[in-house]
Coordinates of C-alpha atoms in Angstrom, one line a residue:
M1 CA 4.6 57.1 -32.0
D2 CA 2.2 57.9 -29.1
F3 CA 4.2 59.7 -26.4
S4 CA 1.4 59.3 -23.8
K5 CA 1.9 55.5 -23.9
N6 CA 5.6 55.6 -23.3
N7 CA 6.5 56.8 -19.8
Y8 CA 10.2 57.1 -20.6
I9 CA 9.6 59.4 -23.6
E10 CA 7.1 61.4 -21.6
N11 CA 9.5 61.9 -18.7
E12 CA 12.5 62.6 -20.8
L13 CA 11.0 64.5 -23.8
G14 CA 7.6 65.5 -22.4
K15 CA 8.6 69.2 -22.1
I16 CA 10.1 69.4 -25.6
S17 CA 7.6 70.8 -28.1
K18 CA 6.5 68.2 -30.6
I19 CA 4.1 68.0 -33.5
K20 CA 2.9 64.8 -35.3
K21 CA 2.4 65.5 -39.0
K22 CA 2.8 64.1 -42.4
N23 CA 6.4 64.5 -43.5
I24 CA 6.4 65.0 -47.3
S25 CA 9.6 65.0 -49.3
Y26 CA 10.5 68.1 -51.2
N27 CA 10.1 66.4 -54.6
L28 CA 6.6 65.0 -53.5
T29 CA 7.6 61.4 -54.1
H30 CA 7.2 60.1 -50.5
S31 CA 5.4 60.9 -47.3
S32 CA 5.3 59.3 -43.8
P33 CA 3.7 60.2 -40.4
T34 CA 6.5 61.7 -38.3
T35 CA 6.7 63.3 -34.9
F36 CA 8.8 66.4 -35.2
L37 CA 10.7 67.6 -32.0
Y38 CA 11.3 71.3 -31.7
P39 CA 14.1 71.9 -29.0
K40 CA 14.3 75.4 -27.8
N41 CA 17.9 75.2 -26.4
Y42 CA 20.9 72.9 -26.4
N43 CA 19.9 71.1 -23.3
E44 CA 16.8 69.9 -25.0
V45 CA 18.8 68.7 -28.0
K46 CA 21.0 66.8 -25.5
K47 CA 18.0 65.1 -24.0
I48 CA 16.9 64.0 -27.4
I49 CA 20.4 62.5 -28.1
S50 CA 20.3 60.7 -24.7
Y51 CA 16.9 59.2 -25.6
L52 CA 18.2 58.0 -29.0
N53 CA 21.2 56.4 -27.4
K54 CA 19.1 54.5 -24.8
S55 CA 16.3 53.5 -27.1
K56 CA 18.6 52.7 -30.1
N57 CA 16.4 54.8 -32.4
K58 CA 17.6 56.9 -35.2
I59 CA 16.4 60.3 -36.3
L60 CA 16.4 62.7 -39.3
I61 CA 17.4 66.3 -38.9
K62 CA 15.0 68.3 -41.0
T63 CA 14.7 72.0 -40.1
G64 CA 13.6 73.3 -43.5
S65 CA 11.3 71.5 -46.0
C66 CA 14.2 70.1 -47.9
S67 CA 16.6 68.2 -45.6
H68 CA 20.1 67.5 -46.9
G69 CA 20.2 66.9 -50.6
D70 CA 16.8 68.6 -51.0
K71 CA 14.9 65.4 -51.5
T72 CA 15.6 63.2 -48.4
N73 CA 12.7 61.9 -46.3
L74 CA 12.5 59.7 -43.2
Q75 CA 11.2 56.1 -43.8
K76 CA 12.6 54.0 -41.0
S77 CA 11.9 56.1 -37.9
E78 CA 8.9 58.1 -36.6
L79 CA 11.1 60.9 -35.2
A80 CA 12.6 64.0 -36.7
I81 CA 14.4 67.0 -35.2
S82 CA 13.6 70.5 -36.4
L83 CA 16.1 73.2 -35.2
S84 CA 13.8 76.0 -36.4
R85 CA 13.5 77.5 -32.8
L86 CA 17.3 77.8 -32.7
K87 CA 17.6 80.7 -35.1
R88 CA 19.3 83.5 -33.1
I89 CA 22.0 85.8 -34.6
I90 CA 24.7 85.5 -32.0
K91 CA 27.2 88.0 -33.2
F92 CA 27.6 90.4 -36.2
D93 CA 31.2 91.7 -36.4
K94 CA 31.7 94.4 -39.0
K95 CA 35.4 94.9 -38.1
K96 CA 36.3 91.3 -38.7
E97 CA 33.6 90.7 -41.3
T98 CA 32.2 87.7 -39.6
L99 CA 28.7 86.6 -38.4
T100 CA 27.8 83.8 -35.9
A101 CA 24.3 82.4 -36.0
Q102 CA 22.4 79.4 -34.8
S103 CA 21.9 76.7 -37.5
G104 CA 18.1 76.8 -37.5
I105 CA 17.9 80.3 -39.1
G106 CA 16.6 80.2 -42.6
M107 CA 18.9 81.3 -45.4
E108 CA 16.4 83.9 -46.7
E109 CA 16.1 85.5 -43.2
L110 CA 19.9 85.5 -42.9
F111 CA 20.3 87.0 -46.4
Y112 CA 17.9 89.9 -45.6
Y113 CA 19.6 90.5 -42.1
L114 CA 22.9 90.9 -43.9
K115 CA 21.5 92.9 -46.8
K116 CA 20.1 95.6 -44.4
R117 CA 23.6 96.1 -43.2
N118 CA 25.0 96.1 -46.7
Y119 CA 26.7 92.7 -46.3
T120 CA 26.3 89.2 -47.9
I121 CA 27.8 85.7 -48.0
C122 CA 28.7 83.6 -51.0
N123 CA 26.7 80.6 -52.4
I124 CA 23.3 81.4 -51.0
P125 CA 20.9 78.7 -52.3
G126 CA 17.7 80.0 -53.9
G127 CA 15.1 78.3 -51.7
R128 CA 13.0 79.8 -48.9
A129 CA 12.9 76.4 -47.1
I130 CA 16.7 76.0 -46.6
S131 CA 18.3 76.5 -43.2
L132 CA 21.9 77.5 -42.4
G133 CA 22.5 74.1 -41.0
G134 CA 21.1 72.4 -44.1
S135 CA 23.3 74.6 -46.4
I136 CA 26.4 73.4 -44.5
S137 CA 25.3 69.8 -44.3
G138 CA 24.6 69.7 -48.1
N139 CA 27.6 72.0 -48.9
V140 CA 25.4 73.7 -51.4
H141 CA 26.1 75.8 -54.4
G142 CA 24.4 79.2 -55.0
R143 CA 25.0 82.9 -55.7
P144 CA 27.0 84.9 -55.6
A145 CA 30.1 82.8 -56.2
M146 CA 33.7 83.9 -56.5
K147 CA 37.3 82.5 -56.4
N148 CA 38.0 80.5 -53.2
Y149 CA 34.2 80.6 -52.4
E150 CA 32.8 77.9 -54.7
N151 CA 30.8 75.9 -52.1
F152 CA 28.8 77.1 -49.1
G153 CA 31.3 75.4 -46.8
D154 CA 34.0 77.8 -48.0
N155 CA 32.1 80.5 -46.0
V156 CA 32.5 78.6 -42.7
I157 CA 35.2 79.6 -40.3
S158 CA 34.1 77.3 -37.4
L159 CA 31.2 75.2 -36.2
K160 CA 29.7 74.5 -32.8
V161 CA 28.3 70.9 -33.0
M162 CA 26.8 68.3 -30.7
F163 CA 28.1 64.7 -31.2
E164 CA 26.0 61.6 -30.5
N165 CA 27.5 61.3 -27.0
G166 CA 26.0 64.7 -26.2
V167 CA 29.3 66.5 -26.1
V168 CA 29.3 70.0 -27.6
K169 CA 32.5 71.1 -29.3
L170 CA 33.8 74.0 -31.3
V171 CA 35.2 72.6 -34.6
T172 CA 37.6 74.7 -36.7
R173 CA 39.4 74.0 -40.0
K174 CA 42.3 72.6 -38.0
N175 CA 40.1 69.7 -36.9
K176 CA 39.7 66.7 -39.2
S177 CA 36.0 66.5 -38.2
F178 CA 35.4 69.9 -39.9
Y179 CA 35.6 68.5 -43.4
K180 CA 33.4 65.5 -42.5
I181 CA 30.6 67.7 -41.0
I182 CA 30.6 70.1 -44.0
G183 CA 28.9 68.1 -46.7
G184 CA 28.4 65.3 -44.2
L185 CA 24.6 65.2 -45.0
G186 CA 23.8 65.3 -41.3
L187 CA 25.6 62.0 -40.5
F188 CA 28.3 63.1 -38.1
A189 CA 26.9 65.6 -35.7
I190 CA 24.1 68.1 -35.1
I191 CA 25.2 71.6 -36.2
L192 CA 24.2 74.1 -33.5
E193 CA 26.0 77.3 -34.6
A194 CA 28.3 78.5 -37.4
K195 CA 30.7 81.3 -37.7
L196 CA 30.7 82.7 -41.3
K197 CA 32.9 84.9 -43.3
I198 CA 30.8 87.8 -44.7
R199 CA 31.6 90.5 -47.2
K200 CA 30.5 94.0 -47.9
I201 CA 28.3 94.6 -50.9
E202 CA 30.3 97.2 -52.8
N203 CA 27.7 97.6 -55.5
N204 CA 24.1 96.5 -55.2
T205 CA 23.5 95.8 -58.9
I206 CA 24.9 93.3 -61.3
E207 CA 24.5 92.6 -65.0
K208 CA 22.5 89.5 -66.1
I209 CA 23.3 88.3 -69.6
T210 CA 21.3 85.5 -71.4
T211 CA 22.5 84.1 -74.7
T212 CA 21.5 81.5 -77.2
I213 CA 23.9 78.7 -78.1
Q214 CA 23.1 76.7 -81.2
N215 CA 26.1 74.5 -81.9
K216 CA 29.4 73.1 -80.7
E217 CA 31.5 75.9 -81.9
E218 CA 29.4 78.6 -80.2
F219 CA 29.4 76.6 -77.0
K220 CA 33.2 76.3 -77.1
K221 CA 33.7 80.0 -77.4
Y222 CA 31.1 80.7 -74.7
Q223 CA 32.3 78.3 -72.0
K224 CA 36.0 79.1 -72.6
N225 CA 35.6 82.7 -71.4
L226 CA 33.2 82.2 -68.5
K227 CA 33.8 80.6 -65.1
R228 CA 30.1 80.1 -64.2
F229 CA 26.9 79.8 -66.1
Y230 CA 23.8 77.7 -66.3
G231 CA 21.6 76.9 -69.3
Y232 CA 18.5 75.0 -70.5
I233 CA 19.2 72.5 -73.3
N234 CA 16.7 71.6 -76.0
P235 CA 16.5 67.8 -75.7
F236 CA 14.7 67.4 -79.1
N237 CA 17.5 68.8 -81.2
I238 CA 19.3 65.5 -81.5
N239 CA 22.3 66.6 -83.6
E240 CA 23.4 69.9 -81.9
L241 CA 23.8 71.4 -78.5
E242 CA 21.0 74.0 -78.7
G243 CA 20.2 75.9 -75.6
H244 CA 20.0 79.2 -73.8
F245 CA 22.4 80.2 -71.1
I246 CA 22.5 82.7 -68.3
H247 CA 25.4 84.2 -66.3
F248 CA 25.9 87.1 -64.0
I249 CA 28.7 89.8 -63.9
D250 CA 29.4 92.2 -61.1
K251 CA 28.6 95.7 -62.2
K252 CA 32.0 97.0 -61.2
D253 CA 33.6 94.3 -63.4
I254 CA 31.3 94.7 -66.5
I255 CA 33.9 96.6 -68.5
K256 CA 36.7 94.4 -67.5
K257 CA 35.0 91.0 -68.0
R258 CA 32.5 91.6 -70.7
N259 CA 32.9 89.0 -73.4
H260 CA 32.5 90.7 -76.8
E261 CA 31.8 87.3 -78.4
L262 CA 28.4 87.4 -76.6
K263 CA 27.2 90.1 -79.1
K264 CA 26.7 87.3 -81.6
Y265 CA 23.9 85.8 -79.4
L266 CA 20.4 86.5 -78.5
L267 CA 18.9 87.4 -75.1
F268 CA 16.1 85.2 -73.9
N269 CA 14.5 86.5 -70.7
F270 CA 14.9 83.8 -68.0
F271 CA 11.9 84.7 -65.9
N272 CA 9.5 84.7 -68.9
F273 CA 10.8 81.3 -69.7
I274 CA 9.7 80.0 -66.3
K275 CA 6.2 81.5 -66.8
L276 CA 5.9 79.8 -70.2
W277 CA 7.1 76.6 -68.8
T278 CA 4.5 76.7 -66.0
I279 CA 1.7 77.3 -68.5
I280 CA 2.7 74.5 -70.8
S281 CA 3.2 72.1 -67.9
F282 CA -0.6 71.7 -67.6
F283 CA -0.6 69.8 -71.0
I284 CA 2.7 68.0 -70.7
N285 CA 3.6 65.0 -72.7
N286 CA 6.3 64.1 -75.3
L287 CA 4.4 65.8 -78.1
T288 CA 3.7 69.0 -76.3
L289 CA 7.2 69.1 -75.0
K290 CA 8.6 68.8 -78.5
I291 CA 6.3 71.5 -79.9
F292 CA 7.2 73.8 -77.0
Y293 CA 10.9 73.4 -77.4
N294 CA 10.8 73.8 -81.2
F295 CA 8.6 76.9 -80.9
L296 CA 10.8 78.4 -78.3
F297 CA 14.0 78.1 -80.4
I298 CA 12.3 79.0 -83.7
L299 CA 11.2 82.3 -82.2
K300 CA 14.7 83.0 -81.1
K301 CA 16.1 82.3 -84.5
M302 CA 13.5 84.4 -86.3
S303 CA 14.1 87.4 -84.0
G304 CA 17.7 87.7 -85.2
K305 CA 21.1 87.3 -83.4
R306 CA 21.6 90.1 -80.9
I307 CA 22.3 90.4 -77.2
K308 CA 20.5 92.5 -74.6
K309 CA 21.8 93.1 -71.1
E310 CA 19.8 93.8 -68.0
I311 CA 21.0 95.5 -64.9
I312 CA 19.2 93.9 -62.0
N313 CA 19.2 94.2 -58.2
F314 CA 21.5 92.0 -56.2
E315 CA 18.5 90.7 -54.3
K316 CA 16.7 89.7 -57.5
S317 CA 19.8 87.7 -58.6
I318 CA 19.3 85.5 -55.6
Y319 CA 15.5 85.2 -56.0
F320 CA 14.2 83.0 -53.2
I321 CA 11.6 80.6 -54.4
D322 CA 9.1 78.2 -53.0
Y323 CA 8.8 74.7 -54.4
N324 CA 5.2 75.5 -55.5
Q325 CA 6.7 78.0 -57.9
V326 CA 9.4 75.7 -59.1
L327 CA 7.4 72.5 -59.5
P328 CA 4.4 72.9 -61.9
Y329 CA 1.3 71.0 -61.3
F330 CA 2.2 68.0 -63.4
F331 CA 4.9 67.2 -60.7
R332 CA 2.2 66.5 -58.1
G333 CA 2.9 62.8 -58.5
G334 CA 6.6 63.4 -57.7
M335 CA 9.7 64.5 -59.4
I336 CA 12.9 62.5 -60.0
E337 CA 16.1 64.5 -60.5
I338 CA 19.3 63.0 -61.9
Q339 CA 22.5 65.0 -61.7
F340 CA 25.9 64.1 -62.8
S341 CA 29.2 65.9 -63.4
V342 CA 31.4 65.4 -66.4
G343 CA 34.7 66.6 -67.7
L344 CA 34.8 69.1 -70.6
N345 CA 36.5 66.6 -73.0
K346 CA 33.4 64.3 -72.7
L347 CA 30.7 66.8 -72.2
Y348 CA 29.5 67.6 -75.8
N349 CA 29.5 64.0 -77.1
L350 CA 27.8 62.8 -73.9
I351 CA 25.0 65.3 -74.2
L352 CA 24.4 64.3 -77.8
H353 CA 24.4 60.6 -76.8
L354 CA 21.9 61.2 -74.0
K355 CA 19.6 62.9 -76.6
K356 CA 19.8 59.9 -78.8
I357 CA 18.9 57.5 -76.0
S358 CA 15.8 59.7 -75.4
L359 CA 14.9 59.5 -79.1
N360 CA 15.4 55.7 -79.1
F361 CA 13.1 55.1 -76.1
N362 CA 10.8 58.1 -76.8
V363 CA 11.5 59.3 -73.2
F364 CA 12.5 63.0 -72.8
P365 CA 13.4 65.0 -69.6
L366 CA 11.0 67.7 -68.6
I367 CA 14.0 69.9 -68.0
F368 CA 17.6 69.5 -69.2
V369 CA 20.0 71.8 -67.4
L370 CA 23.7 72.3 -67.9
K371 CA 25.8 74.2 -65.4
K372 CA 29.4 75.4 -65.2
I373 CA 30.8 76.3 -61.8
D374 CA 34.1 76.7 -60.0
M375 CA 35.0 73.6 -57.9
S376 CA 36.1 74.0 -54.3
N377 CA 39.6 72.7 -53.7
K378 CA 38.7 71.7 -50.1
N379 CA 38.4 68.1 -49.2
Y380 CA 34.8 68.2 -47.9
M381 CA 32.8 65.0 -47.4
F382 CA 30.4 66.0 -50.1
N383 CA 31.7 68.3 -52.8
F384 CA 29.4 67.8 -55.8
P385 CA 30.2 68.1 -58.6
K386 CA 33.5 66.3 -59.2
Y387 CA 34.1 68.3 -62.5
N388 CA 33.3 71.9 -63.4
F389 CA 30.4 70.9 -65.6
S390 CA 27.2 69.2 -64.3
V391 CA 24.0 68.2 -66.0
S392 CA 20.6 67.9 -64.3
L393 CA 17.7 65.9 -65.8
L394 CA 14.2 66.2 -64.3
F395 CA 11.5 63.6 -64.9
S396 CA 8.1 62.9 -63.5
K397 CA 7.9 60.0 -61.1
K398 CA 5.4 58.3 -63.5
T399 CA 8.0 58.5 -66.3
Y400 CA 10.6 57.1 -64.0
N401 CA 8.5 54.1 -62.9
N402 CA 7.3 53.2 -66.4
N403 CA 10.5 53.4 -68.4
R404 CA 13.1 51.3 -66.5
S405 CA 14.9 50.2 -69.7
Y406 CA 15.5 53.9 -70.6
F407 CA 16.9 54.7 -67.2
K408 CA 19.1 51.5 -67.2
N409 CA 20.7 52.7 -70.4
L410 CA 21.0 56.3 -69.1
Y411 CA 22.8 55.1 -65.9
K412 CA 25.0 52.8 -68.0
T413 CA 26.1 55.7 -70.2
I414 CA 26.7 58.0 -67.2
F415 CA 28.9 55.4 -65.5
K416 CA 30.7 54.5 -68.7
N417 CA 31.8 58.1 -69.0
K418 CA 33.0 58.1 -65.4
C419 CA 30.6 60.8 -64.3
N420 CA 29.9 61.6 -60.7
L421 CA 26.3 60.6 -60.2
Y422 CA 23.7 62.1 -57.8
V423 CA 20.1 60.8 -57.9
T424 CA 17.3 62.2 -55.9
K425 CA 14.2 60.0 -55.6
D426 CA 12.5 59.1 -52.3
E427 CA 15.9 59.6 -50.8
T428 CA 19.3 61.0 -51.8
F429 CA 22.0 58.7 -53.4
V430 CA 25.5 60.1 -53.5
E431 CA 27.9 58.1 -55.6
N432 CA 31.1 59.9 -54.7
I433 CA 30.9 58.7 -51.1
D434 CA 32.5 55.2 -50.9
L435 CA 29.5 52.9 -50.8
K436 CA 31.1 50.5 -48.3
N437 CA 32.0 53.3 -46.0
K438 CA 28.6 54.8 -46.5
R439 CA 26.7 51.7 -45.3
K440 CA 28.8 51.6 -42.1
L441 CA 28.0 55.2 -41.4
F442 CA 24.3 54.7 -41.9
K443 CA 24.2 51.6 -39.8
S444 CA 26.1 53.0 -36.8
N445 CA 25.1 56.6 -36.8
L446 CA 22.3 58.2 -34.8
F447 CA 21.5 60.7 -37.5
L448 CA 19.6 58.6 -40.0
K449 CA 19.7 59.0 -43.7
N450 CA 17.8 56.3 -45.5

């Protein structure tokens, strides 16, 4: 869009800072030329909304490099709003343990602001590119998590938002709109400010424990005694659930909550795993993947069954990362992520079945992750996952495009087991929002999500 050729845009939006640049999706699967608007105050946001209403254009709100769902990108409009200039800390209240901030502030900046004052919030996502508004719109998961604070939305006390008619309103939990905006994926309003519940850091260290799980019986014992963990599954061990898992325990609760069964298992250092994974990614294919996974687990078996615990800083447990660190070079063509949640009664057999599908089609995920988290009991618009257990499968875009039969069987299996599906490609697809209702929202709303 050339602003100099459109008098109306120049008159209405001429003073608003704007940059035309290539808008690349976080997972590198899509790019498009986009004009980003950078309003410096709420009046400029209102001017943009007024223009959209008159011109019947739609817009993507993308303050960080992720957008809601981490993979969304604009394809049907040349405009996007970045709220990165609206990043002021409005109020920090120690007495009431609350903080009010503008939505454009990055989560990393907010984390360090609170940490300097010995405070934190729950469910901080681990990406440097994520904003406060994005965390609320996506209703993300993160660390630390605790009872009644399972999603990022559980931190939110109230929101100041701007609706598509330009009206600014304070929305609290008593308002029905509150639960649509949190997890609303940017569809219902522009989030301007948020008032959050914060908590004092009583102890700045936690214990990180990583264990090896080699079969169904060990997994049953492990998951039964832990509320939260995540682990990497070996997709090439077809007959067993072989993987390594990591969880965190508050230092003050180590003696109370330590699971003595964990002494049967082996520590595998998570950060060394990431380094090894990045190195082998330069030579990635099904054969090298298989060699890598087998070598990894043979080493662990040879070294004996033991557990080693590591006391780490609270800050290190959050570990903010850039996508260049997360996505090795073989992802440059793009990454497809498929997530789904599943009930415990179907989990083990489903994982084995997915491995067999991979063997039959000779298609294996680059990364196979299993998570267990607490679910929020709040009725947010988007509250993934539906069950406590979720699985993430990561594939290269090339693999996705060249193996349609495999993915057709994969989706069929996921739906057959009544899993809650979440696919991130060129855009985000959310199965647990009613599709009929979703189409109406996307058609009528100013805030575009392709």
